[in-house]
CSV table of C-alpha atoms and ligand atoms in Angstrom, one decimal:
chain,number,residue,atom,x,y,z
A,61,UNK,CA,-9.4,-4.0,-21.5
A,62,UNK,CA,-10.8,-2.9,-18.1
A,63,UNK,CA,-13.6,-2.5,-17.2
A,64,UNK,CA,-15.0,-4.1,-20.3
A,65,UNK,CA,-13.5,-7.5,-19.5
A,66,UNK,CA,-15.0,-7.5,-16.1
A,67,UNK,CA,-18.4,-6.5,-17.3
A,68,UNK,CA,-18.6,-9.1,-20.0
A,69,UNK,CA,-17.2,-11.8,-17.6
A,70,UNK,CA,-20.1,-10.9,-15.2
A,71,UNK,CA,-22.6,-11.4,-18.0
A,72,UNK,CA,-21.0,-14.7,-19.0
A,73,UNK,CA,-20.9,-16.1,-15.4
A,74,UNK,CA,-24.2,-14.9,-14.1
A,75,UNK,CA,-26.3,-14.5,-17.3
A,76,UNK,CA,-27.4,-11.0,-16.5
A,77,UNK,CA,-25.9,-7.5,-16.2
A,78,UNK,CA,-24.4,-6.2,-13.0
A,79,UNK,CA,-25.9,-3.3,-11.0
A,80,UNK,CA,-22.7,-1.8,-9.8
A,81,UNK,CA,-19.3,-1.1,-11.2
A,82,UNK,CA,-16.4,-0.1,-8.9
A,83,UNK,CA,-12.8,1.0,-9.6
A,84,UNK,CA,-10.3,0.9,-6.7
A,85,UNK,CA,-6.8,2.0,-7.6
A,86,UNK,CA,-3.4,0.7,-6.3
A,87,UNK,CA,-1.0,3.2,-4.8
A,88,UNK,CA,2.6,4.3,-4.8
A,89,UNK,CA,4.2,5.8,-1.8
A,90,UNK,CA,6.6,8.7,-2.4
A,91,UNK,CA,8.2,8.4,1.1
A,92,UNK,CA,7.3,7.3,4.6
A,93,UNK,CA,7.7,3.5,4.8
A,94,UNK,CA,6.7,1.5,7.9
A,95,UNK,CA,5.6,4.7,9.6
A,96,UNK,CA,1.8,4.2,9.2
A,97,UNK,CA,1.4,1.5,11.8
A,98,UNK,CA,3.5,3.7,14.1
A,99,UNK,CA,0.9,6.4,13.7
A,100,UNK,CA,3.4,8.6,11.8
A,101,UNK,CA,3.4,10.3,8.4
A,102,UNK,CA,3.2,8.9,4.8
A,103,UNK,CA,3.0,10.4,1.4
A,104,UNK,CA,1.2,8.0,-0.9
A,105,UNK,CA,-0.8,8.6,-4.1
A,106,UNK,CA,-3.4,6.5,-6.0
A,107,UNK,CA,-2.2,5.3,-9.4
A,108,UNK,CA,-3.7,4.5,-12.8
A,109,UNK,CA,-3.8,0.8,-12.2
A,110,UNK,CA,-6.8,-0.5,-10.5
A,111,UNK,CA,-9.0,-3.4,-9.3
A,112,UNK,CA,-12.4,-3.4,-11.0
A,113,UNK,CA,-15.6,-5.0,-9.6
A,114,UNK,CA,-18.9,-5.8,-11.3
A,115,UNK,CA,-21.6,-6.9,-8.9
A,116,UNK,CA,-25.2,-7.5,-8.1
A,117,UNK,CA,-26.8,-8.2,-4.8
A,118,UNK,CA,-28.5,-11.6,-4.2
A,119,UNK,CA,-31.7,-12.4,-2.4
A,120,UNK,CA,-30.0,-15.0,-0.2
A,121,UNK,CA,-26.8,-14.9,1.9
A,122,UNK,CA,-24.5,-16.4,-0.6
A,123,UNK,CA,-21.3,-15.0,-2.0
A,124,UNK,CA,-20.5,-16.1,-5.5
A,125,UNK,CA,-17.2,-14.6,-6.5
A,126,UNK,CA,-15.1,-14.9,-9.7
A,127,UNK,CA,-11.5,-13.8,-9.7
A,128,UNK,CA,-11.3,-13.0,-13.4
A,129,UNK,CA,-7.5,-12.8,-13.8
A,130,UNK,CA,-6.9,-16.0,-11.8
A,131,UNK,CA,-9.7,-17.8,-13.6
A,132,UNK,CA,-11.1,-19.0,-10.3
A,133,UNK,CA,-14.4,-19.1,-8.5
A,134,UNK,CA,-15.3,-19.2,-4.9
A,135,UNK,CA,-18.7,-19.4,-3.2
A,136,UNK,CA,-19.8,-19.7,0.4
A,137,UNK,CA,-22.6,-19.0,2.8
A,138,UNK,CA,-21.9,-15.6,4.4
A,139,UNK,CA,-23.4,-16.8,7.7
A,140,UNK,CA,-20.5,-19.2,8.0
A,141,UNK,CA,-17.3,-17.5,7.2
A,142,UNK,CA,-13.9,-19.0,7.8
A,143,UNK,CA,-10.5,-18.2,6.3
A,144,UNK,CA,-9.4,-20.4,3.4
A,145,UNK,CA,-5.8,-19.2,3.3
A,146,UNK,CA,-6.1,-17.9,-0.3
A,147,UNK,CA,-7.4,-15.0,-2.3
A,148,UNK,CA,-11.0,-15.3,-1.1
A,149,UNK,CA,-9.8,-14.3,2.4
A,150,UNK,CA,-9.4,-10.7,1.2
A,151,UNK,CA,-13.1,-10.7,0.4
A,152,UNK,CA,-14.2,-12.8,3.4
A,153,UNK,CA,-12.3,-10.5,5.8
A,154,UNK,CA,-14.4,-7.6,4.6
A,155,UNK,CA,-17.7,-9.4,5.1
A,156,UNK,CA,-16.4,-10.6,8.5
A,157,UNK,CA,-15.4,-7.1,9.7
A,158,UNK,CA,-18.8,-5.7,8.6
A,159,UNK,CA,-20.5,-8.5,10.6
A,160,UNK,CA,-18.4,-7.7,13.6
A,161,UNK,CA,-19.4,-4.1,13.3
A,162,UNK,CA,-23.1,-5.2,13.4
A,163,UNK,CA,-23.5,-4.5,9.6
A,164,UNK,CA,-24.2,-7.8,8.0
A,165,UNK,CA,-24.9,-7.7,4.3
A,166,UNK,CA,-26.9,-9.8,1.9
A,167,UNK,CA,-25.4,-12.1,-0.7
A,168,UNK,CA,-23.5,-11.0,-3.7
A,169,UNK,CA,-22.6,-12.1,-7.3
A,170,UNK,CA,-19.2,-10.6,-8.0
A,171,UNK,CA,-16.6,-10.6,-10.7
A,172,UNK,CA,-13.4,-8.7,-10.0
A,173,UNK,CA,-10.0,-8.3,-11.7
A,174,UNK,CA,-7.6,-5.6,-12.8
A,175,UNK,CA,-4.1,-4.5,-13.8
A,176,UNK,CA,-2.4,-4.0,-10.4
A,177,UNK,CA,0.5,-6.6,-10.4
A,178,UNK,CA,0.1,-8.9,-7.4
A,179,UNK,CA,2.8,-8.9,-4.8
A,180,UNK,CA,4.6,-6.0,-6.4
A,181,UNK,CA,4.1,-3.6,-3.4
A,182,UNK,CA,1.3,-1.6,-5.2
A,183,UNK,CA,-1.4,-2.7,-2.8
A,184,UNK,CA,-3.5,-4.9,-4.9
A,185,UNK,CA,-4.9,-6.4,-1.7
A,186,UNK,CA,-5.9,-3.1,-0.2
A,187,UNK,CA,-7.5,-2.1,-3.5
A,188,UNK,CA,-9.5,-5.4,-3.3
A,189,UNK,CA,-10.7,-4.7,0.3
A,190,UNK,CA,-11.3,-1.0,-0.2
A,191,UNK,CA,-13.2,-1.5,-3.5
A,192,UNK,CA,-15.3,-4.3,-2.1
A,193,UNK,CA,-16.2,-2.1,0.9
A,194,UNK,CA,-17.2,0.8,-1.3
A,195,UNK,CA,-19.3,-1.6,-3.3
A,196,UNK,CA,-21.1,-3.1,-0.3
A,197,UNK,CA,-21.6,0.3,1.2
A,198,UNK,CA,-23.5,1.3,-1.9
A,199,UNK,CA,-25.2,-2.0,-2.6
A,200,UNK,CA,-26.6,-2.4,0.9
A,201,UNK,CA,-26.9,1.2,1.9
A,202,UNK,CA,-24.6,0.9,4.9
A,203,UNK,CA,-24.1,4.7,5.2
A,204,UNK,CA,-20.4,4.4,6.1
A,205,UNK,CA,-18.0,7.3,5.5
A,206,UNK,CA,-14.8,6.7,3.5
A,207,UNK,CA,-12.7,6.9,6.7
A,208,UNK,CA,-14.8,4.2,8.2
A,209,UNK,CA,-14.3,2.1,5.0
A,210,UNK,CA,-10.6,2.6,5.2
A,211,UNK,CA,-10.5,1.5,8.9
A,212,UNK,CA,-12.7,-1.6,8.1
A,213,UNK,CA,-10.4,-2.5,5.2
A,214,UNK,CA,-7.3,-2.2,7.4
A,215,UNK,CA,-9.0,-4.3,10.1
A,216,UNK,CA,-9.9,-7.0,7.6
A,217,UNK,CA,-6.3,-7.3,6.6
A,218,UNK,CA,-5.1,-7.3,10.3
A,219,UNK,CA,-7.7,-9.6,11.7
A,220,UNK,CA,-8.6,-12.0,8.9
A,221,UNK,CA,-5.7,-12.1,6.6
A,222,UNK,CA,-3.2,-11.7,9.4
A,223,UNK,CA,-0.9,-8.9,8.0
A,224,UNK,CA,-0.4,-6.3,10.7
A,225,UNK,CA,-0.2,-3.5,8.1
A,226,UNK,CA,-1.2,0.1,8.7
A,227,UNK,CA,-3.9,2.2,7.0
A,228,UNK,CA,-1.9,3.9,4.2
A,229,UNK,CA,-2.8,1.6,1.4
A,230,UNK,CA,-6.5,1.6,1.9
A,231,UNK,CA,-6.5,5.4,2.6
A,232,UNK,CA,-4.7,6.1,-0.7
A,233,UNK,CA,-7.0,3.8,-2.7
A,234,UNK,CA,-10.1,5.5,-1.2
A,235,UNK,CA,-8.9,9.1,-1.0
A,236,UNK,CA,-6.5,9.5,-3.9
A,237,UNK,CA,-6.7,12.7,-6.0
A,238,UNK,CA,-5.4,13.0,-9.6
A,239,UNK,CA,-2.1,14.9,-9.7
A,240,UNK,CA,-1.7,15.0,-6.0
A,241,UNK,CA,0.0,13.0,-3.2
A,242,UNK,CA,-1.6,12.8,0.2
A,243,UNK,CA,0.4,13.9,3.2
A,244,UNK,CA,-1.4,11.7,5.7
A,245,UNK,CA,-1.1,11.8,9.4
A,246,UNK,CA,-1.8,8.2,10.3
A,247,UNK,CA,-2.9,9.2,13.8
A,248,UNK,CA,-5.6,11.8,13.1
A,249,UNK,CA,-6.2,10.3,9.6
A,250,UNK,CA,-6.3,13.9,8.3
A,251,UNK,CA,-4.5,14.4,5.0
A,252,UNK,CA,-3.3,17.4,3.0
A,253,UNK,CA,-3.4,17.1,-0.8
A,254,UNK,CA,0.0,18.0,-2.1
A,255,UNK,CA,0.1,19.0,-5.8
A,256,UNK,CA,2.7,16.8,-7.6
A,257,UNK,CA,4.4,19.3,-9.8
A,258,UNK,CA,7.2,17.2,-11.3
A,259,UNK,CA,8.1,19.3,-14.4
A,260,UNK,CA,10.0,17.3,-17.0
A,261,UNK,CA,10.2,14.3,-14.6
A,262,UNK,CA,8.5,10.9,-14.5
A,263,UNK,CA,7.8,8.5,-11.7
A,264,UNK,CA,9.0,5.1,-13.0
A,265,UNK,CA,8.4,1.8,-11.2
A,266,UNK,CA,10.8,-1.1,-11.8
A,267,UNK,CA,9.4,-4.4,-10.7
A,268,UNK,CA,12.0,-6.9,-9.3
A,269,UNK,CA,9.5,-9.8,-9.9
A,270,UNK,CA,10.3,-10.9,-6.3
A,271,UNK,CA,6.9,-11.4,-4.8
A,272,UNK,CA,6.2,-10.6,-1.2
A,273,UNK,CA,3.3,-11.7,0.9
A,274,UNK,CA,3.0,-9.5,3.9
A,275,UNK,CA,1.4,-12.0,6.3
A,276,UNK,CA,4.3,-14.4,5.7
A,277,UNK,CA,7.2,-11.9,5.5
A,278,UNK,CA,8.9,-10.6,8.6
A,279,UNK,CA,6.6,-7.6,8.3
A,280,UNK,CA,4.7,-8.5,11.5
A,281,UNK,CA,8.0,-8.9,13.4
A,282,UNK,CA,9.1,-5.4,12.4
A,283,UNK,CA,5.8,-4.1,13.8
A,284,UNK,CA,6.4,-5.9,17.1
A,285,UNK,CA,9.9,-4.5,17.3
A,286,UNK,CA,8.6,-1.0,16.9
A,287,UNK,CA,6.0,-1.6,19.6
A,288,UNK,CA,8.7,-3.0,21.9
A,289,UNK,CA,10.7,0.1,21.5
A,290,UNK,CA,7.8,2.4,22.1
A,291,UNK,CA,6.9,0.4,25.2
A,292,UNK,CA,10.4,0.8,26.7
A,293,UNK,CA,10.2,4.5,26.1
A,294,UNK,CA,6.7,4.7,27.7
A,295,UNK,CA,8.2,3.4,31.0
A,296,UNK,CA,10.3,6.5,31.2
A,297,UNK,CA,8.2,8.9,29.2
A,298,UNK,CA,4.5,8.2,29.7
A,299,UNK,CA,3.5,10.5,26.9
A,300,UNK,CA,4.9,8.0,24.4
A,301,UNK,CA,1.9,6.0,23.3
A,302,UNK,CA,3.7,4.7,20.2
A,303,UNK,CA,6.7,5.7,18.1
A,304,UNK,CA,4.9,8.7,16.7
A,305,UNK,CA,5.4,10.4,20.1
A,306,UNK,CA,9.0,9.5,20.5
A,307,UNK,CA,11.8,12.1,20.1
A,308,UNK,CA,15.5,11.2,19.4
A,309,UNK,CA,16.6,12.1,22.9
A,310,UNK,CA,14.0,9.7,24.4
A,311,UNK,CA,15.3,6.9,22.3
A,312,UNK,CA,18.9,7.7,23.4
A,313,UNK,CA,17.7,7.7,27.0
A,314,UNK,CA,16.4,4.1,26.8
A,315,UNK,CA,19.2,2.8,24.5
A,316,UNK,CA,20.6,0.5,27.2
A,317,UNK,CA,17.2,-1.1,27.8
A,318,UNK,CA,16.7,-2.0,24.1
A,319,UNK,CA,18.3,-4.7,22.0
A,320,UNK,CA,20.6,-3.1,19.4
A,321,UNK,CA,18.1,-4.3,16.8
A,322,UNK,CA,15.1,-2.7,18.3
A,323,UNK,CA,17.1,0.6,18.8
A,324,UNK,CA,18.0,0.6,15.2
A,325,UNK,CA,14.4,-0.1,14.0
A,326,UNK,CA,13.1,2.8,16.2
A,327,UNK,CA,15.8,5.2,15.0
A,328,UNK,CA,14.8,4.4,11.4
A,329,UNK,CA,11.1,5.2,12.1
A,330,UNK,CA,11.9,8.5,13.8
A,331,UNK,CA,14.2,9.5,11.0
A,332,UNK,CA,11.7,8.5,8.3
A,333,UNK,CA,8.9,10.5,9.8
A,334,UNK,CA,11.1,13.6,9.7
A,335,UNK,CA,12.0,12.8,6.0
A,336,UNK,CA,8.3,12.7,5.1
A,337,UNK,CA,7.7,16.2,6.6
A,338,UNK,CA,10.8,17.5,4.9
A,339,UNK,CA,10.0,15.8,1.6
A,340,UNK,CA,6.6,17.4,1.5
A,341,UNK,CA,8.1,20.8,2.0
A,342,UNK,CA,10.7,20.2,-0.7
A,343,UNK,CA,8.0,19.1,-3.1
A,344,UNK,CA,6.0,22.2,-2.4
A,345,UNK,CA,9.1,24.3,-3.1
A,346,UNK,CA,9.9,22.4,-6.3
A,347,UNK,CA,13.3,21.4,-4.9
A,348,UNK,CA,13.3,18.0,-6.8
A,349,UNK,CA,17.0,17.3,-6.5
A,350,UNK,CA,16.8,17.6,-2.7
A,351,UNK,CA,13.6,15.6,-2.7
A,352,UNK,CA,15.4,12.9,-4.7
A,353,UNK,CA,18.3,12.8,-2.2
A,354,UNK,CA,15.7,12.0,0.5
A,355,UNK,CA,14.4,9.0,-1.5
A,356,UNK,CA,17.9,7.6,-1.4
A,357,UNK,CA,18.2,8.3,2.3
A,358,UNK,CA,14.9,6.5,2.9
A,359,UNK,CA,16.2,3.5,0.9
A,360,UNK,CA,19.4,3.4,2.9
A,361,UNK,CA,17.4,3.4,6.2
A,362,UNK,CA,15.1,0.6,4.9
A,363,UNK,CA,18.1,-1.4,3.7
A,364,UNK,CA,20.4,-1.0,6.6
A,365,UNK,CA,18.4,0.0,9.7
A,366,UNK,CA,15.0,-1.5,9.1
A,367,UNK,CA,16.3,-4.4,7.0
A,368,UNK,CA,13.3,-4.9,4.8
A,369,UNK,CA,15.0,-4.6,1.4
A,370,UNK,CA,16.4,-7.5,-0.7
A,371,UNK,CA,19.3,-8.0,-3.0
A,372,UNK,CA,17.4,-7.3,-6.2
A,373,UNK,CA,15.9,-4.0,-4.8
A,374,UNK,CA,19.4,-2.9,-3.6
A,375,UNK,CA,20.8,-3.8,-7.0
A,376,UNK,CA,18.3,-1.6,-8.8
A,377,UNK,CA,18.7,1.4,-6.5
A,378,UNK,CA,22.5,1.1,-6.6
A,379,UNK,CA,22.4,1.1,-10.4
A,380,UNK,CA,20.7,4.5,-10.4
A,381,UNK,CA,23.2,6.2,-8.0
A,382,UNK,CA,25.3,8.6,-10.1
A,383,UNK,CA,23.0,8.3,-13.1
A,384,UNK,CA,22.5,11.8,-14.3
A,385,UNK,CA,19.0,11.0,-15.5
A,386,UNK,CA,17.8,9.9,-12.0
A,387,UNK,CA,17.0,12.3,-9.2
A,388,UNK,CA,16.2,9.7,-6.6
A,389,UNK,CA,15.2,6.1,-6.1
A,390,UNK,CA,14.2,3.7,-3.4
A,391,UNK,CA,12.4,0.5,-2.6
A,392,UNK,CA,8.7,1.1,-2.1
A,393,UNK,CA,6.1,-0.5,0.1
A,394,UNK,CA,6.5,-3.2,2.7
A,395,UNK,CA,9.7,-4.5,1.2
A,396,UNK,CA,11.2,-8.0,0.7
A,397,UNK,CA,10.5,-7.7,-3.0
A,398,UNK,CA,8.2,-5.6,-5.2
A,399,UNK,CA,9.1,-2.4,-7.0
A,400,UNK,CA,11.6,0.4,-6.8
A,401,UNK,CA,10.3,4.0,-7.3
A,402,UNK,CA,12.5,6.2,-9.5
A,403,UNK,CA,12.3,9.9,-10.1
A,404,UNK,CA,13.6,10.2,-13.7
A,405,UNK,CA,14.2,13.1,-16.1
A,406,UNK,CA,11.3,12.7,-18.5
A,407,UNK,CA,13.3,13.0,-21.7
A,408,UNK,CA,15.6,10.2,-20.5
A,409,UNK,CA,12.8,7.8,-19.4
A,410,UNK,CA,13.0,5.4,-22.3
A,411,UNK,CA,16.8,5.2,-22.1
A,412,UNK,CA,16.6,4.7,-18.4
A,413,UNK,CA,14.2,1.8,-18.7
A,414,UNK,CA,16.4,0.2,-21.4
A,415,UNK,CA,19.6,0.6,-19.2
A,416,UNK,CA,17.8,-0.9,-16.2
A,417,UNK,CA,16.4,-3.8,-18.2
A,418,UNK,CA,19.7,-4.7,-19.7
A,419,UNK,CA,21.6,-4.6,-16.4
A,420,UNK,CA,18.9,-6.5,-14.5
A,421,UNK,CA,18.7,-9.3,-17.2
A,422,UNK,CA,22.4,-9.6,-17.1
A,423,UNK,CA,22.6,-9.8,-13.3
A,424,UNK,CA,19.5,-11.8,-12.5
A,425,UNK,CA,18.6,-13.6,-15.7
A,426,UNK,CA,15.1,-12.2,-16.0
A,427,UNK,CA,13.2,-9.3,-17.4
A,428,UNK,CA,12.5,-6.1,-15.5
A,429,UNK,CA,9.0,-4.8,-16.2
A,430,UNK,CA,9.1,-1.0,-15.7
A,431,UNK,CA,6.6,1.7,-16.5
A,432,UNK,CA,5.8,5.3,-15.7
A,433,UNK,CA,2.8,5.8,-13.3
A,434,UNK,CA,0.4,8.6,-13.4
A,435,UNK,CA,-1.4,9.7,-10.3
A,436,UNK,CA,-5.2,9.1,-10.3
A,437,UNK,CA,-8.3,9.7,-8.3
A,438,UNK,CA,-9.4,7.3,-5.5
A,439,UNK,CA,-12.0,4.6,-5.7
A,440,UNK,CA,-15.3,5.2,-7.5
A,441,UNK,CA,-18.6,3.4,-7.5
A,442,UNK,CA,-21.1,3.7,-10.4
A,443,UNK,CA,-24.7,2.5,-10.3
A,444,UNK,CA,-25.3,1.0,-13.8
B,1688,GLA,C1,2.7,-2.3,3.4
B,1688,GLA,C2,1.6,-2.1,4.4
B,1688,GLA,C3,1.4,-0.6,4.7
B,1688,GLA,C4,2.7,0.0,5.1
B,1688,GLA,C5,3.8,-0.4,4.1
B,1688,GLA,C6,5.2,0.1,4.5
B,1688,GLA,O1,2.3,-1.7,2.1
B,1688,GLA,O2,0.3,-2.6,3.9
B,1688,GLA,O3,0.4,-0.4,5.7
B,1688,GLA,O4,3.1,-0.4,6.4
B,1688,GLA,O5,3.9,-1.8,3.8
B,1688,GLA,O6,5.2,1.4,4.5
C-alpha cells in the first residue's frame, strides 16, 4: 500500500506529481531505556514500518499538509508559526527549529502517512520529524548532515511539542542499518553497528493498545528526577555533568541528600547503562539466553525502580516468564503503554502469538496486535 497510497493522494490533493519521496522508519530499542537523555547508551534499530512523505516545494511561504491516515489537512503561513496542540505541531516544530537555526525554508505541499502505529512506542513522531527534515534538507538544499538533522528533530520535539525526550528515536530513524542494531553513545553521538545474528529467533512486538503521549505522561518528570540526582552528585563530584558520569559509589555517597525516589531513579539509569554495554557484548558472542535475561532485568528496573510501566505491559511480560519459547521480554520505549518486545524461538512464533492473544483477550477484553519486526535501513529521500 505504501508508498503508492501517498503518491496517489498527493496527485489527488494537489493535481500534480510530487518532486520528492521520503521514507523514515520507526524503531525498536533492544535495551537502554531512559538512558538517552542522561547521555548514556542505547541499542535501537530501525524497523520495516515507516512514515512516507510525498512533497513539492511551493513558490510562496505556505505549508499545505495532508495527514493521509487521519484524513486531515492543515495549512498555514510559515512566517507565522504557533503550536496548535495537535499533529501539525510535529511538522511546525521542524520548520520552527530550522528558522531558529537561521535556515528558513520556502513553502511546501506535503502528503504523509504510514504504517507505524501511533502511540505504540515505535517512534512515529520521531519518524515524522526526521523524515520531514530529510525532505526539507533535499528540497531546499540546506546542506545539513544527518547528525544535524537528528539534533534538529530532537529539538523540535523538546522545544515545540514539549516532550523532553532524548535523541535515540531520531538517530535510529536516520541512521538505521538493515540487519543491525546501533550501539549509540548519546553523548558523543557515535554509534557502532552491531550485527543482529538471531539464529532461529524472532523479535516480536505485542501492542497493549494503551496509548501514551510523551508530553502528557510523567516522562518529563522522570527526566527532571534524573537531573536532580545528577545535580546532587555534582556538588560532591564536580566531574558529574549528568548521570552518564555517575558511578554507583557516588550515588551511595549522596544517598542522604536525595529523596528515596530520586535515588531509585538514578540507580536504575546507572544499572541500565551497564546492561546496554553487557547486552551488546552478549549479542556479539551469540549468547542469546543471557541477552534475554537482561531484557527481563531491564523490564524489572523500568517497572519497579523507574516506574514507567503499566499493568498491561507487566501482564504481558509476566506471561512470558517461564515460557520455553521466549528468551526474554520487556516493555519498550518511554513506557506508560505501547508495546512489549519479545525474543521468541522462531519455530514457536505463531503459537506464541496465539497464546498471548488468548490470554490478553481474557484478561483485558481486547485484542492484542502482535507481529515480528525486521530491522531495516534508515531514512531515504528520492528525487522523483
Ligand atoms: C521515548 C523518547 C526517547 C527515550 C525513550 C525511553 O521513546 O522519545 O528519547 O527517552 O522514550 O528510552
